[in-house]
mmCIF file of C-alpha atoms in Angstrom:
data_model
loop_
_atom_site.group_PDB
_atom_site.id
_atom_site.type_symbol
_atom_site.label_atom_id
_atom_site.label_comp_id
_atom_site.label_asym_id
_atom_site.label_seq_id
_atom_site.Cartn_x
_atom_site.Cartn_y
_atom_site.Cartn_z
ATOM 1 C CA MET A 1 -90.788 -89.889 -12.352
ATOM 2 C CA SER A 2 -90.351 -90.442 -15.607
ATOM 3 C CA ALA A 3 -86.934 -91.890 -17.177
ATOM 4 C CA GLY A 4 -87.195 -89.771 -19.872
ATOM 5 C CA ARG A 5 -86.778 -86.025 -17.299
ATOM 6 C CA ARG A 6 -83.624 -84.708 -16.606
ATOM 7 C CA PRO A 7 -82.249 -84.085 -12.488
ATOM 8 C CA ILE A 8 -83.979 -80.578 -11.491
ATOM 9 C CA SER A 9 -79.861 -79.076 -10.716
ATOM 10 C CA GLY A 10 -80.340 -75.014 -11.557
ATOM 11 C CA PRO A 11 -80.702 -74.457 -7.822
ATOM 12 C CA PRO A 12 -77.818 -75.375 -5.852
ATOM 13 C CA ARG A 13 -75.658 -74.184 -9.092
ATOM 14 C CA ARG A 14 -76.460 -70.393 -8.709
ATOM 15 C CA LEU A 15 -75.969 -70.173 -4.979
ATOM 16 C CA GLY A 16 -72.812 -71.153 -5.447
ATOM 17 C CA GLN A 17 -71.871 -68.895 -8.094
ATOM 18 C CA ARG A 18 -73.224 -66.258 -5.574
ATOM 19 C CA THR A 19 -71.573 -67.150 -2.755
ATOM 20 C CA ARG A 20 -68.686 -66.748 -5.085
ATOM 21 C CA TYR A 21 -69.897 -63.645 -5.571
ATOM 22 C CA ALA A 22 -70.109 -62.372 -2.137
ATOM 23 C CA LEU A 23 -66.359 -63.702 -0.956
ATOM 24 C CA LEU A 24 -64.953 -61.515 -4.096
ATOM 25 C CA VAL A 25 -66.964 -58.462 -2.855
ATOM 26 C CA THR A 26 -66.074 -58.932 0.520
ATOM 27 C CA VAL A 27 -62.320 -60.014 -0.269
ATOM 28 C CA VAL A 28 -61.991 -55.991 -2.758
ATOM 29 C CA ILE A 29 -63.947 -54.268 0.319
ATOM 30 C CA CYS A 30 -61.015 -55.686 2.909
ATOM 31 C CA VAL A 31 -57.833 -54.891 0.376
ATOM 32 C CA ALA A 32 -59.365 -50.992 -0.046
ATOM 33 C CA VAL A 33 -59.660 -51.030 3.833
ATOM 34 C CA ALA A 34 -56.311 -52.544 4.283
ATOM 35 C CA VAL A 35 -54.126 -51.537 1.502
ATOM 36 C CA PRO A 36 -54.327 -47.009 1.823
ATOM 37 C CA PRO A 37 -53.231 -46.974 5.296
ATOM 38 C CA LEU A 38 -49.725 -48.964 4.177
ATOM 39 C CA LEU A 39 -49.348 -47.247 1.203
ATOM 40 C CA ILE A 40 -50.016 -43.582 2.332
ATOM 41 C CA PRO A 41 -48.056 -42.550 5.431
ATOM 42 C CA ARG A 42 -49.150 -41.323 8.502
ATOM 43 C CA GLN A 43 -48.529 -37.703 9.211
ATOM 44 C CA ASP A 44 -46.599 -38.900 12.260
ATOM 45 C CA ASP A 45 -44.482 -40.330 10.272
ATOM 46 C CA GLN A 46 -44.102 -37.858 7.616
ATOM 47 C CA ALA A 47 -42.728 -35.122 10.516
ATOM 48 C CA GLU A 48 -40.233 -38.339 11.787
ATOM 49 C CA ALA A 49 -39.037 -38.154 8.300
ATOM 50 C CA SER A 50 -39.318 -34.713 7.792
ATOM 51 C CA GLY A 51 -36.964 -34.530 11.118
ATOM 52 C CA ALA A 52 -34.651 -36.924 9.925
ATOM 53 C CA ARG A 53 -34.049 -34.675 7.233
ATOM 54 C CA VAL A 54 -33.801 -31.296 9.093
ATOM 55 C CA SER A 55 -31.778 -32.188 11.894
ATOM 56 C CA PRO A 56 -28.642 -32.770 9.603
ATOM 57 C CA ALA A 57 -28.162 -29.166 8.701
ATOM 58 C CA SER A 58 -29.587 -27.418 11.413
ATOM 59 C CA SER A 59 -26.772 -28.897 13.779
ATOM 60 C CA ARG A 60 -24.095 -27.841 11.703
ATOM 61 C CA VAL A 61 -25.594 -24.311 13.420
ATOM 62 C CA PRO A 62 -23.315 -23.555 16.020
ATOM 63 C CA THR A 63 -25.203 -22.905 19.390
ATOM 64 C CA THR A 64 -24.373 -21.592 22.747
ATOM 65 C CA ALA A 65 -25.964 -22.009 25.820
ATOM 66 C CA PRO A 66 -27.234 -18.590 27.809
ATOM 67 C CA PRO A 67 -25.225 -18.113 31.122
ATOM 68 C CA ALA A 68 -25.621 -19.711 33.945
ATOM 69 C CA PRO A 69 -27.214 -17.173 36.650
ATOM 70 C CA THR A 70 -25.136 -15.784 39.620
ATOM 71 C CA PRO A 71 -26.113 -16.912 42.832
ATOM 72 C CA ASN A 72 -27.333 -12.846 43.325
ATOM 73 C CA GLY A 73 -29.786 -13.092 40.308
ATOM 74 C CA GLY A 74 -27.670 -11.443 37.867
ATOM 75 C CA ARG A 75 -25.169 -13.121 35.258
ATOM 76 C CA SER A 76 -21.659 -14.831 35.545
ATOM 77 C CA ALA A 77 -18.806 -12.475 35.037
ATOM 78 C CA ALA A 78 -17.790 -14.461 31.439
ATOM 79 C CA THR A 79 -20.633 -12.636 30.013
ATOM 80 C CA PRO A 80 -19.733 -9.573 27.642
ATOM 81 C CA ARG A 81 -21.082 -6.453 28.265
ATOM 82 C CA PRO A 82 -21.950 -4.300 24.912
ATOM 83 C CA SER A 83 -19.746 -1.526 25.108
ATOM 84 C CA PRO A 84 -21.313 1.958 25.122
ATOM 85 C CA THR A 85 -22.052 4.090 22.387
ATOM 86 C CA ARG A 86 -19.148 6.650 22.155
ATOM 87 C CA PRO A 87 -20.890 10.102 21.518
ATOM 88 C CA THR A 88 -19.959 11.585 17.970
ATOM 89 C CA ALA A 89 -18.300 15.117 16.977
ATOM 90 C CA THR A 90 -20.959 17.847 17.028
ATOM 91 C CA PRO A 91 -22.042 18.805 13.060
ATOM 92 C CA GLY A 92 -20.584 22.150 11.957
ATOM 93 C CA ARG A 93 -17.489 21.853 14.914
ATOM 94 C CA PRO A 94 -13.994 21.300 12.892
ATOM 95 C CA ARG A 95 -11.958 18.094 14.436
ATOM 96 C CA VAL A 96 -9.342 18.622 17.202
ATOM 97 C CA PRO A 97 -6.209 17.625 15.346
ATOM 98 C CA SER A 98 -3.506 14.833 17.372
ATOM 99 C CA CYS A 99 -0.113 16.218 16.162
ATOM 100 C CA THR A 100 1.478 13.067 15.205
ATOM 101 C CA ALA A 101 2.953 13.522 11.511
ATOM 102 C CA SER A 102 6.492 12.180 11.045
ATOM 103 C CA ARG A 103 8.820 15.214 10.252
ATOM 104 C CA GLY A 104 10.605 15.162 6.892
ATOM 105 C CA ALA A 105 7.640 13.491 4.977
ATOM 106 C CA GLY A 106 7.598 16.357 2.849
ATOM 107 C CA VAL A 107 3.667 16.555 2.402
ATOM 108 C CA VAL A 108 2.057 20.215 3.698
ATOM 109 C CA GLU A 109 -1.175 19.258 4.361
ATOM 110 C CA VAL A 110 -3.572 22.817 4.167
ATOM 111 C CA THR A 111 -6.315 22.148 6.717
ATOM 112 C CA PRO A 112 -9.072 24.431 8.292
ATOM 113 C CA VAL A 113 -7.397 23.208 11.314
ATOM 114 C CA PRO A 114 -3.780 24.484 12.950
ATOM 115 C CA ALA A 115 -1.298 22.480 11.929
ATOM 116 C CA CYS A 116 1.349 19.816 13.610
ATOM 117 C CA SER A 117 3.947 22.089 11.642
ATOM 118 C CA ILE A 118 4.233 25.447 13.303
ATOM 119 C CA TYR A 119 7.311 27.471 11.770
ATOM 120 C CA ALA A 120 9.338 25.830 8.656
ATOM 121 C CA SER A 121 10.219 28.835 6.692
ATOM 122 C CA ALA A 122 6.551 30.142 7.015
ATOM 123 C CA LEU A 123 4.268 30.221 8.833
ATOM 124 C CA GLY A 124 1.789 26.265 9.506
ATOM 125 C CA THR A 125 -1.876 26.291 8.303
ATOM 126 C CA GLY A 126 -3.305 28.408 11.425
ATOM 127 C CA TRP A 127 -0.516 29.672 13.234
ATOM 128 C CA GLN A 128 -0.197 33.289 14.094
ATOM 129 C CA ALA A 129 2.994 34.656 15.604
ATOM 130 C CA SER A 130 3.518 38.326 17.525
ATOM 131 C CA GLY A 131 5.221 39.628 20.008
ATOM 132 C CA SER A 132 5.409 41.717 24.005
ATOM 133 C CA GLY A 133 8.376 44.342 23.260
ATOM 134 C CA THR A 134 9.917 42.189 20.639
ATOM 135 C CA ASN A 135 9.681 42.143 17.031
ATOM 136 C CA VAL A 136 8.553 39.460 15.354
ATOM 137 C CA ASP A 137 9.784 38.926 11.233
ATOM 138 C CA PRO A 138 9.485 35.434 9.628
ATOM 139 C CA GLY A 139 10.914 34.882 6.358
ATOM 140 C CA ARG A 140 14.457 36.468 7.245
ATOM 141 C CA PRO A 141 17.702 35.351 6.663
ATOM 142 C CA VAL A 142 20.459 34.217 8.931
ATOM 143 C CA PRO A 143 22.875 36.312 9.167
ATOM 144 C CA ASP A 144 26.332 35.054 7.556
ATOM 145 C CA GLY A 145 23.382 31.977 5.899
ATOM 146 C CA GLU A 146 20.905 31.778 3.013
ATOM 147 C CA GLU A 147 18.291 30.120 5.490
ATOM 148 C CA ALA A 148 15.174 31.633 6.393
ATOM 149 C CA ALA A 149 13.462 31.934 9.939
ATOM 150 C CA VAL A 150 12.022 33.843 12.518
ATOM 151 C CA ARG A 151 13.737 36.786 13.259
ATOM 152 C CA ILE A 152 13.278 38.278 16.894
ATOM 153 C CA GLN A 153 14.523 41.399 17.680
ATOM 154 C CA ARG A 154 14.319 43.075 21.531
ATOM 155 C CA ARG A 155 12.741 46.476 21.624
ATOM 156 C CA VAL A 156 12.075 47.184 25.395
ATOM 157 C CA LYS A 157 15.718 48.816 27.059
ATOM 158 C CA THR A 158 15.325 47.550 30.444
ATOM 159 C CA ARG A 159 15.192 44.274 32.073
ATOM 160 C CA ASP A 160 11.563 44.657 33.600
ATOM 161 C CA GLN A 161 9.732 44.779 30.682
ATOM 162 C CA PRO A 162 8.696 41.949 29.406
ATOM 163 C CA ALA A 163 9.977 41.127 25.778
ATOM 164 C CA THR A 164 7.878 37.944 24.808
ATOM 165 C CA VAL A 165 6.936 36.229 21.349
ATOM 166 C CA THR A 166 3.807 34.408 21.216
ATOM 167 C CA LEU A 167 2.660 31.540 18.828
ATOM 168 C CA LEU A 168 -0.678 31.366 18.556
ATOM 169 C CA ALA A 169 -3.413 28.695 17.156
ATOM 170 C CA GLY A 170 -6.545 29.022 15.500
ATOM 171 C CA SER A 171 -8.212 26.385 17.463
ATOM 172 C CA PRO A 172 -6.594 23.997 20.004
ATOM 173 C CA VAL A 173 -4.629 20.982 19.451
ATOM 174 C CA LEU A 174 -4.697 17.627 21.006
ATOM 175 C CA ILE A 175 -1.850 16.762 22.297
ATOM 176 C CA GLY A 176 -0.693 13.991 24.827
ATOM 177 C CA ALA A 177 1.242 13.208 28.371
ATOM 178 C CA ASN A 178 4.463 11.611 25.107
ATOM 179 C CA THR A 179 4.115 15.050 22.500
ATOM 180 C CA ARG A 180 6.871 17.261 22.224
ATOM 181 C CA LEU A 181 7.540 20.623 20.318
ATOM 182 C CA ARG A 182 10.819 20.312 18.907
ATOM 183 C CA LEU A 183 12.368 23.813 17.977
ATOM 184 C CA ARG A 184 15.635 25.428 16.739
ATOM 185 C CA VAL A 185 17.600 28.426 17.898
ATOM 186 C CA TYR A 186 19.607 30.781 17.010
ATOM 187 C CA GLY A 187 21.635 32.175 19.336
ATOM 188 C CA GLY A 188 22.533 35.725 19.575
ATOM 189 C CA ARG A 189 25.909 37.406 19.214
ATOM 190 C CA GLN A 190 28.209 37.536 21.089
ATOM 191 C CA TYR A 191 26.286 36.569 24.856
ATOM 192 C CA GLY A 192 23.965 33.749 22.903
ATOM 193 C CA THR A 193 19.841 33.372 24.014
ATOM 194 C CA ILE A 194 18.444 32.705 27.224
ATOM 195 C CA LEU A 195 14.463 32.137 26.413
ATOM 196 C CA ARG A 196 11.006 30.582 29.383
ATOM 197 C CA LEU A 197 9.347 29.082 27.174
ATOM 198 C CA SER A 198 5.494 27.941 28.667
ATOM 199 C CA ALA A 199 2.223 26.874 27.047
ATOM 200 C CA SER A 200 -1.593 26.508 27.901
ATOM 201 C CA PRO A 201 -4.510 26.066 26.500
ATOM 202 C CA SER A 202 -6.158 28.962 26.554
ATOM 203 C CA ALA A 203 -5.452 31.866 24.146
ATOM 204 C CA GLY A 204 -5.961 35.178 26.618
ATOM 205 C CA ARG A 205 -2.835 34.141 28.838
ATOM 206 C CA ALA A 206 0.254 31.988 29.173
ATOM 207 C CA GLY A 207 1.080 28.922 30.771
ATOM 208 C CA ALA A 208 2.155 28.742 34.391
ATOM 209 C CA THR A 209 5.167 26.516 33.700
ATOM 210 C CA THR A 210 8.103 27.614 31.975
ATOM 211 C CA VAL A 211 11.041 25.522 30.730
ATOM 212 C CA THR A 212 14.461 27.096 30.104
ATOM 213 C CA LEU A 213 16.138 27.223 26.929
ATOM 214 C CA HIS A 214 20.344 28.042 26.243
ATOM 215 C CA ALA A 215 21.098 28.316 22.843
ATOM 216 C CA PRO A 216 25.049 29.445 22.113
ATOM 217 C CA PRO A 217 26.134 32.477 20.342
ATOM 218 C CA GLU A 218 26.303 32.268 16.635
ATOM 219 C CA ARG A 219 24.358 28.836 15.893
ATOM 220 C CA TRP A 220 21.889 26.985 15.504
ATOM 221 C CA THR A 221 20.887 25.044 18.778
ATOM 222 C CA SER A 222 17.635 21.764 18.797
ATOM 223 C CA PHE A 223 15.036 21.409 21.452
ATOM 224 C CA VAL A 224 13.199 18.991 22.853
ATOM 225 C CA VAL A 225 10.213 20.107 25.058
ATOM 226 C CA HIS A 226 7.366 17.834 26.838
ATOM 227 C CA VAL A 227 5.203 20.597 26.180
ATOM 228 C CA GLY A 228 2.526 17.306 27.025
ATOM 229 C CA THR A 229 3.770 18.043 30.221
ATOM 230 C CA LEU A 230 3.410 21.762 30.770
ATOM 231 C CA SER A 231 0.142 21.966 28.956
ATOM 232 C CA PRO A 232 -2.061 18.654 29.613
ATOM 233 C CA GLY A 233 -4.922 17.854 27.161
ATOM 234 C CA ARG A 234 -4.793 20.218 24.775
ATOM 235 C CA LEU A 235 -2.872 23.324 23.402
ATOM 236 C CA ARG A 236 -3.728 26.680 22.175
ATOM 237 C CA ARG A 237 -0.821 28.777 22.522
ATOM 238 C CA ILE A 238 3.263 29.197 23.347
ATOM 239 C CA ASP A 239 5.333 31.818 24.307
ATOM 240 C CA LEU A 240 8.857 32.390 24.542
ATOM 241 C CA ALA A 241 9.759 35.075 27.049
ATOM 242 C CA ILE A 242 13.373 36.562 26.711
ATOM 243 C CA ALA A 243 15.219 36.178 30.119
ATOM 244 C CA SER A 244 16.194 39.510 30.087
ATOM 245 C CA GLU A 245 17.732 39.639 33.616
ATOM 246 C CA GLN A 246 19.363 36.540 33.354
ATOM 247 C CA LEU A 247 20.840 38.223 30.110
ATOM 248 C CA PRO A 248 20.089 41.644 29.829
ATOM 249 C CA GLN A 249 22.347 41.637 26.711
ATOM 250 C CA ALA A 250 20.476 39.673 24.732
ATOM 251 C CA TYR A 251 19.047 41.260 21.554
ATOM 252 C CA GLU A 252 18.423 39.224 18.038
ATOM 253 C CA PHE A 253 18.243 35.534 17.644
ATOM 254 C CA TYR A 254 15.935 32.725 15.194
ATOM 255 C CA LEU A 255 13.539 30.217 15.715
ATOM 256 C CA ASP A 256 13.360 27.994 12.855
ATOM 257 C CA ASP A 257 11.977 24.603 12.478
ATOM 258 C CA ILE A 258 8.314 24.713 15.203
ATOM 259 C CA ALA A 259 6.609 21.702 14.522
ATOM 260 C CA LEU A 260 4.121 19.045 17.175
ATOM 261 C CA GLY A 261 4.800 15.384 16.988
ATOM 262 C CA ARG A 262 6.034 13.177 18.991
#
């Protein structure tokens, strides 16, 4: 080799550059493979994270455990049962009123069903008065007074002939065991008046059980009758029979303030 020529060093230099390039490519590939899983969370991690966020809200919802079964296979006695469905009223059928209105309210309710106030200066809605062996005249003045009441005059002459006043409702009235019938009786002159009162759920017949009302002559006497025991459940008819066998001289008396209530 002559002294004027340079030594050949090209191939080793190119080999070192290629090695560096290969190492760089290898590093890039490794980074591309290893870094994304670290940056992107897995689905399991997302589910755990979402569950951690939802669980506090769901924990606020009260939950009840199902009742423990009893040995016979049914539910325990503490399990509430749904209440049975009550039948509704038949359309077009008038409701049966419960006469619990307080007296002296000063309000007159006009309804298509019988009123709780049977008579107070006039017959109440849904009620009618009739007589058998008697004359029945509502709105007549009481002797020696300005008050108007129902005047009852006995027409029959002998004690064997019935003399009765009947108060009839257009439809049955619902009553309870504590329902009371209140009324005032102005006794007849000289001897007063004795009446047998009965109540019935039927319009065609009088009640079998009676109570006796004895009103002294020429003054008002107030009576309270437990009509719920005379006609349990419903009331349609009230009868006031003159006890002619006990007081043959009874001829005329008056009724007023007849009302149902408690």
